[in-house]
């Protein structure tokens, strides 16, 4: 009888270990789905491009920087905030695909980013108010708003009309 109890106890311990391992795998899968580690499990709206855990909309209509910010806000988004070199490379690649032709010549669009010079604090900030880090790229000046053209960050008056890039989080697992 003691031997049967021992065998049952041992079998229960083994089943418990298997259940623990299954739970670890399930927890890892759930974490990937909810944090965006698996791009193919996330969704962006129609006409939005996905990179990692973000969705991007490349506008076709030109607006001033402030009106571009308002347009992004109306879509529950913000002007793009570049956080990583991978994101910058993605944006450069996408921008290189978007050109227009005038009088037989091909031109690149200037796309507003969320970066602008805040005169009140005397520094560059993103549209969400967070400070800019010069580790990703350099900004050639101390006034205006930043745009990307041909993969280069450039500056000009925020009142000038350009197309723009909106960014918002991708939806995961039915969010």
PDB file of C-alpha atoms in Angstrom:
ATOM      1  CA  UNK A   1       0.000   0.000   0.000  1.00  0.00           C
ATOM      2  CA  UNK A   2       2.810   2.435   0.847  1.00  0.00           C
ATOM      3  CA  UNK A   3       4.409   1.698  -2.505  1.00  0.00           C
ATOM      4  CA  UNK A   4       1.167   2.584  -4.351  1.00  0.00           C
ATOM      5  CA  UNK A   5       0.857   5.836  -2.415  1.00  0.00           C
ATOM      6  CA  UNK A   6       4.485   6.645  -3.307  1.00  0.00           C
ATOM      7  CA  UNK A   7       3.858   5.906  -7.017  1.00  0.00           C
ATOM      8  CA  UNK A   8       0.727   8.089  -7.031  1.00  0.00           C
ATOM      9  CA  UNK A   9       2.589  10.867  -5.252  1.00  0.00           C
ATOM     10  CA  UNK A  10       5.469  10.637  -7.721  1.00  0.00           C
ATOM     11  CA  UNK A  11       3.055  10.685 -10.686  1.00  0.00           C
ATOM     12  CA  UNK A  12       1.328  13.782  -9.257  1.00  0.00           C
ATOM     13  CA  UNK A  13       4.683  15.548  -8.867  1.00  0.00           C
ATOM     14  CA  UNK A  14       5.541  14.793 -12.486  1.00  0.00           C
ATOM     15  CA  UNK A  15       2.168  16.080 -13.677  1.00  0.00           C
ATOM     16  CA  UNK A  16       2.663  19.208 -11.589  1.00  0.00           C
ATOM     17  CA  UNK A  17       6.064  19.822 -13.249  1.00  0.00           C
ATOM     18  CA  UNK A  18       4.523  19.395 -16.715  1.00  0.00           C
ATOM     19  CA  UNK A  19       1.727  21.828 -15.788  1.00  0.00           C
ATOM     20  CA  UNK A  20       4.287  24.345 -14.508  1.00  0.00           C
ATOM     21  CA  UNK A  21       6.225  24.159 -17.797  1.00  0.00           C
ATOM     22  CA  UNK A  22       3.029  24.557 -19.816  1.00  0.00           C
ATOM     23  CA  UNK A  23       2.128  27.615 -17.730  1.00  0.00           C
ATOM     24  CA  UNK A  24       5.547  29.171 -18.384  1.00  0.00           C
ATOM     25  CA  UNK A  25       5.103  28.699 -22.146  1.00  0.00           C
ATOM     26  CA  UNK A  26       1.564  30.114 -22.028  1.00  0.00           C
ATOM     27  CA  UNK A  27       2.666  33.099 -19.940  1.00  0.00           C
ATOM     28  CA  UNK A  28       5.498  33.856 -22.390  1.00  0.00           C
ATOM     29  CA  UNK A  29       3.083  33.650 -25.331  1.00  0.00           C
ATOM     30  CA  UNK A  30       0.607  35.936 -23.595  1.00  0.00           C
ATOM     31  CA  UNK A  31       3.352  38.436 -22.828  1.00  0.00           C
ATOM     32  CA  UNK A  32       4.468  38.454 -26.472  1.00  0.00           C
ATOM     33  CA  UNK A  33       0.920  39.036 -27.657  1.00  0.00           C
ATOM     34  CA  UNK A  34       0.263  41.909 -25.275  1.00  0.00           C
ATOM     35  CA  UNK A  35       3.623  43.665 -25.608  1.00  0.00           C
ATOM     36  CA  UNK A  36       3.962  43.516 -29.376  1.00  0.00           C
ATOM     37  CA  UNK A  37       6.930  41.175 -29.641  1.00  0.00           C
ATOM     38  CA  UNK A  38       5.121  39.249 -32.347  1.00  0.00           C
ATOM     39  CA  UNK A  39       4.357  41.669 -35.188  1.00  0.00           C
ATOM     40  CA  UNK A  40       2.073  39.216 -36.925  1.00  0.00           C
ATOM     41  CA  UNK A  41      -0.287  39.218 -33.944  1.00  0.00           C
ATOM     42  CA  UNK A  42      -0.897  42.951 -33.970  1.00  0.00           C
ATOM     43  CA  UNK A  43      -3.063  45.068 -36.152  1.00  0.00           C
ATOM     44  CA  UNK A  44      -2.982  48.493 -37.684  1.00  0.00           C
ATOM     45  CA  UNK A  45      -5.890  50.208 -39.342  1.00  0.00           C
ATOM     46  CA  UNK A  46      -6.267  50.221 -43.122  1.00  0.00           C
ATOM     47  CA  UNK A  47      -3.708  52.531 -44.780  1.00  0.00           C
ATOM     48  CA  UNK A  48      -1.441  52.466 -41.692  1.00  0.00           C
ATOM     49  CA  UNK A  49       1.974  50.753 -41.839  1.00  0.00           C
ATOM     50  CA  UNK A  50       3.274  48.702 -38.949  1.00  0.00           C
ATOM     51  CA  UNK A  51       6.755  48.532 -37.493  1.00  0.00           C
ATOM     52  CA  UNK A  52       7.147  46.792 -34.141  1.00  0.00           C
ATOM     53  CA  UNK A  53       4.489  47.900 -31.705  1.00  0.00           C
ATOM     54  CA  UNK A  54       3.572  51.080 -33.636  1.00  0.00           C
ATOM     55  CA  UNK A  55       1.365  51.995 -36.570  1.00  0.00           C
ATOM     56  CA  UNK A  56       2.316  54.828 -38.936  1.00  0.00           C
ATOM     57  CA  UNK A  57       0.269  56.946 -41.307  1.00  0.00           C
ATOM     58  CA  UNK A  58       2.109  58.870 -44.030  1.00  0.00           C
ATOM     59  CA  UNK A  59      -0.171  61.747 -44.999  1.00  0.00           C
ATOM     60  CA  UNK A  60      -0.782  62.861 -48.532  1.00  0.00           C
ATOM     61  CA  UNK A  61      -2.043  66.327 -47.569  1.00  0.00           C
ATOM     62  CA  UNK A  62       0.299  69.146 -46.550  1.00  0.00           C
ATOM     63  CA  UNK A  63      -0.314  71.172 -43.398  1.00  0.00           C
ATOM     64  CA  UNK A  64       1.662  73.376 -41.026  1.00  0.00           C
ATOM     65  CA  UNK A  65       3.404  71.573 -38.161  1.00  0.00           C
ATOM     66  CA  UNK A  66       0.711  72.608 -35.655  1.00  0.00           C
ATOM     67  CA  UNK A  67      -2.132  71.636 -38.013  1.00  0.00           C
ATOM     68  CA  UNK A  68      -0.364  68.320 -38.674  1.00  0.00           C
ATOM     69  CA  UNK A  69      -0.246  67.717 -34.927  1.00  0.00           C
ATOM     70  CA  UNK A  70      -3.991  68.441 -34.735  1.00  0.00           C
ATOM     71  CA  UNK A  71      -4.677  66.089 -37.658  1.00  0.00           C
ATOM     72  CA  UNK A  72      -2.772  63.267 -35.942  1.00  0.00           C
ATOM     73  CA  UNK A  73      -4.569  63.935 -32.656  1.00  0.00           C
ATOM     74  CA  UNK A  74      -7.915  63.668 -34.484  1.00  0.00           C
ATOM     75  CA  UNK A  75      -6.849  60.119 -35.476  1.00  0.00           C
ATOM     76  CA  UNK A  76      -5.938  59.219 -31.860  1.00  0.00           C
ATOM     77  CA  UNK A  77      -2.269  59.497 -32.804  1.00  0.00           C
ATOM     78  CA  UNK A  78       0.614  61.967 -32.542  1.00  0.00           C
ATOM     79  CA  UNK A  79       3.263  63.284 -34.886  1.00  0.00           C
ATOM     80  CA  UNK A  80       5.946  60.607 -35.074  1.00  0.00           C
ATOM     81  CA  UNK A  81       8.427  60.374 -32.204  1.00  0.00           C
ATOM     82  CA  UNK A  82      11.606  58.557 -33.206  1.00  0.00           C
ATOM     83  CA  UNK A  83      12.836  56.420 -30.314  1.00  0.00           C
ATOM     84  CA  UNK A  84      15.276  53.911 -31.846  1.00  0.00           C
ATOM     85  CA  UNK A  85      17.693  53.496 -34.735  1.00  0.00           C
ATOM     86  CA  UNK A  86      15.472  50.672 -36.009  1.00  0.00           C
ATOM     87  CA  UNK A  87      12.483  53.025 -36.122  1.00  0.00           C
ATOM     88  CA  UNK A  88      14.570  55.699 -37.878  1.00  0.00           C
ATOM     89  CA  UNK A  89      15.714  53.139 -40.476  1.00  0.00           C
ATOM     90  CA  UNK A  90      12.101  52.050 -41.039  1.00  0.00           C
ATOM     91  CA  UNK A  91      10.985  55.658 -41.543  1.00  0.00           C
ATOM     92  CA  UNK A  92      13.855  56.410 -43.940  1.00  0.00           C
ATOM     93  CA  UNK A  93      12.953  53.339 -45.988  1.00  0.00           C
ATOM     94  CA  UNK A  94       9.246  54.193 -46.109  1.00  0.00           C
ATOM     95  CA  UNK A  95       9.937  57.829 -46.997  1.00  0.00           C
ATOM     96  CA  UNK A  96      12.223  56.801 -49.863  1.00  0.00           C
ATOM     97  CA  UNK A  97       9.236  55.016 -51.458  1.00  0.00           C
ATOM     98  CA  UNK A  98       7.059  58.117 -51.387  1.00  0.00           C
ATOM     99  CA  UNK A  99       7.931  60.477 -54.217  1.00  0.00           C
ATOM    100  CA  UNK A 100       6.093  62.778 -56.588  1.00  0.00           C
ATOM    101  CA  UNK A 101       6.794  63.826 -60.153  1.00  0.00           C
ATOM    102  CA  UNK A 102       6.593  67.403 -61.386  1.00  0.00           C
ATOM    103  CA  UNK A 103       7.492  68.407 -64.948  1.00  0.00           C
ATOM    104  CA  UNK A 104       9.124  65.040 -65.514  1.00  0.00           C
ATOM    105  CA  UNK A 105      11.357  65.266 -62.436  1.00  0.00           C
ATOM    106  CA  UNK A 106      11.061  63.091 -59.335  1.00  0.00           C
ATOM    107  CA  UNK A 107      10.993  64.765 -55.909  1.00  0.00           C
ATOM    108  CA  UNK A 108      10.968  63.518 -52.332  1.00  0.00           C
ATOM    109  CA  UNK A 109       8.377  64.703 -49.837  1.00  0.00           C
ATOM    110  CA  UNK A 110       9.316  66.509 -46.642  1.00  0.00           C
ATOM    111  CA  UNK A 111       7.574  64.727 -43.743  1.00  0.00           C
ATOM    112  CA  UNK A 112       6.985  66.557 -40.472  1.00  0.00           C
ATOM    113  CA  UNK A 113       8.111  64.717 -37.340  1.00  0.00           C
ATOM    114  CA  UNK A 114       6.976  65.490 -33.812  1.00  0.00           C
ATOM    115  CA  UNK A 115      10.241  67.277 -33.022  1.00  0.00           C
ATOM    116  CA  UNK A 116      10.208  71.043 -32.522  1.00  0.00           C
ATOM    117  CA  UNK A 117      12.267  73.673 -30.739  1.00  0.00           C
ATOM    118  CA  UNK A 118      10.531  74.833 -27.566  1.00  0.00           C
ATOM    119  CA  UNK A 119      11.509  78.474 -27.035  1.00  0.00           C
ATOM    120  CA  UNK A 120      10.051  78.461 -23.515  1.00  0.00           C
ATOM    121  CA  UNK A 121      12.576  75.910 -22.281  1.00  0.00           C
ATOM    122  CA  UNK A 122      15.273  76.573 -24.890  1.00  0.00           C
ATOM    123  CA  UNK A 123      15.560  73.006 -26.103  1.00  0.00           C
ATOM    124  CA  UNK A 124      14.263  70.431 -28.574  1.00  0.00           C
ATOM    125  CA  UNK A 125      11.217  68.458 -27.480  1.00  0.00           C
ATOM    126  CA  UNK A 126       8.855  65.917 -28.988  1.00  0.00           C
ATOM    127  CA  UNK A 127       5.184  66.751 -29.501  1.00  0.00           C
ATOM    128  CA  UNK A 128       4.327  64.701 -26.394  1.00  0.00           C
ATOM    129  CA  UNK A 129       6.551  66.997 -24.301  1.00  0.00           C
ATOM    130  CA  UNK A 130       9.389  64.526 -23.810  1.00  0.00           C
ATOM    131  CA  UNK A 131      12.960  65.755 -24.306  1.00  0.00           C
ATOM    132  CA  UNK A 132      14.933  64.970 -27.437  1.00  0.00           C
ATOM    133  CA  UNK A 133      18.064  62.811 -27.169  1.00  0.00           C
ATOM    134  CA  UNK A 134      20.898  63.664 -29.555  1.00  0.00           C
ATOM    135  CA  UNK A 135      22.036  60.003 -29.451  1.00  0.00           C
ATOM    136  CA  UNK A 136      19.861  59.000 -32.434  1.00  0.00           C
ATOM    137  CA  UNK A 137      20.599  61.894 -34.754  1.00  0.00           C
ATOM    138  CA  UNK A 138      21.797  65.482 -34.747  1.00  0.00           C
ATOM    139  CA  UNK A 139      19.540  68.472 -35.299  1.00  0.00           C
ATOM    140  CA  UNK A 140      21.149  71.174 -37.456  1.00  0.00           C
ATOM    141  CA  UNK A 141      20.051  74.306 -35.621  1.00  0.00           C
ATOM    142  CA  UNK A 142      18.081  75.760 -32.737  1.00  0.00           C
ATOM    143  CA  UNK A 143      14.754  76.899 -34.126  1.00  0.00           C
ATOM    144  CA  UNK A 144      11.750  75.653 -36.034  1.00  0.00           C
ATOM    145  CA  UNK A 145      10.337  72.179 -36.556  1.00  0.00           C
ATOM    146  CA  UNK A 146      12.035  69.038 -37.820  1.00  0.00           C
ATOM    147  CA  UNK A 147      11.134  67.115 -40.942  1.00  0.00           C
ATOM    148  CA  UNK A 148      12.646  64.130 -42.734  1.00  0.00           C
ATOM    149  CA  UNK A 149      13.630  64.281 -46.387  1.00  0.00           C
ATOM    150  CA  UNK A 150      15.671  61.571 -48.125  1.00  0.00           C
ATOM    151  CA  UNK A 151      16.491  60.147 -44.710  1.00  0.00           C
ATOM    152  CA  UNK A 152      17.962  63.406 -43.409  1.00  0.00           C
ATOM    153  CA  UNK A 153      16.589  65.411 -40.499  1.00  0.00           C
ATOM    154  CA  UNK A 154      16.166  69.042 -41.512  1.00  0.00           C
ATOM    155  CA  UNK A 155      14.604  72.161 -40.007  1.00  0.00           C
ATOM    156  CA  UNK A 156      12.326  74.917 -41.186  1.00  0.00           C
ATOM    157  CA  UNK A 157       9.601  77.249 -40.008  1.00  0.00           C
ATOM    158  CA  UNK A 158       6.752  75.388 -38.334  1.00  0.00           C
ATOM    159  CA  UNK A 159       4.333  77.507 -40.416  1.00  0.00           C
ATOM    160  CA  UNK A 160       5.517  75.946 -43.699  1.00  0.00           C
ATOM    161  CA  UNK A 161       3.190  73.351 -45.180  1.00  0.00           C
ATOM    162  CA  UNK A 162       4.476  69.776 -45.497  1.00  0.00           C
ATOM    163  CA  UNK A 163       3.083  66.266 -45.376  1.00  0.00           C
ATOM    164  CA  UNK A 164       3.484  64.493 -42.034  1.00  0.00           C
ATOM    165  CA  UNK A 165       3.785  61.145 -40.256  1.00  0.00           C
ATOM    166  CA  UNK A 166       1.374  60.132 -37.498  1.00  0.00           C
ATOM    167  CA  UNK A 167       2.173  57.341 -35.043  1.00  0.00           C
ATOM    168  CA  UNK A 168       0.072  55.356 -32.593  1.00  0.00           C
ATOM    169  CA  UNK A 169       0.337  52.031 -30.795  1.00  0.00           C
ATOM    170  CA  UNK A 170      -0.639  48.879 -32.673  1.00  0.00           C
ATOM    171  CA  UNK A 171      -3.618  46.963 -31.322  1.00  0.00           C
ATOM    172  CA  UNK A 172      -2.933  43.562 -29.782  1.00  0.00           C
ATOM    173  CA  UNK A 173      -5.245  40.724 -28.901  1.00  0.00           C
ATOM    174  CA  UNK A 174      -8.465  42.625 -29.580  1.00  0.00           C
ATOM    175  CA  UNK A 175      -7.465  45.873 -27.857  1.00  0.00           C
TER     176      UNK A 175
END
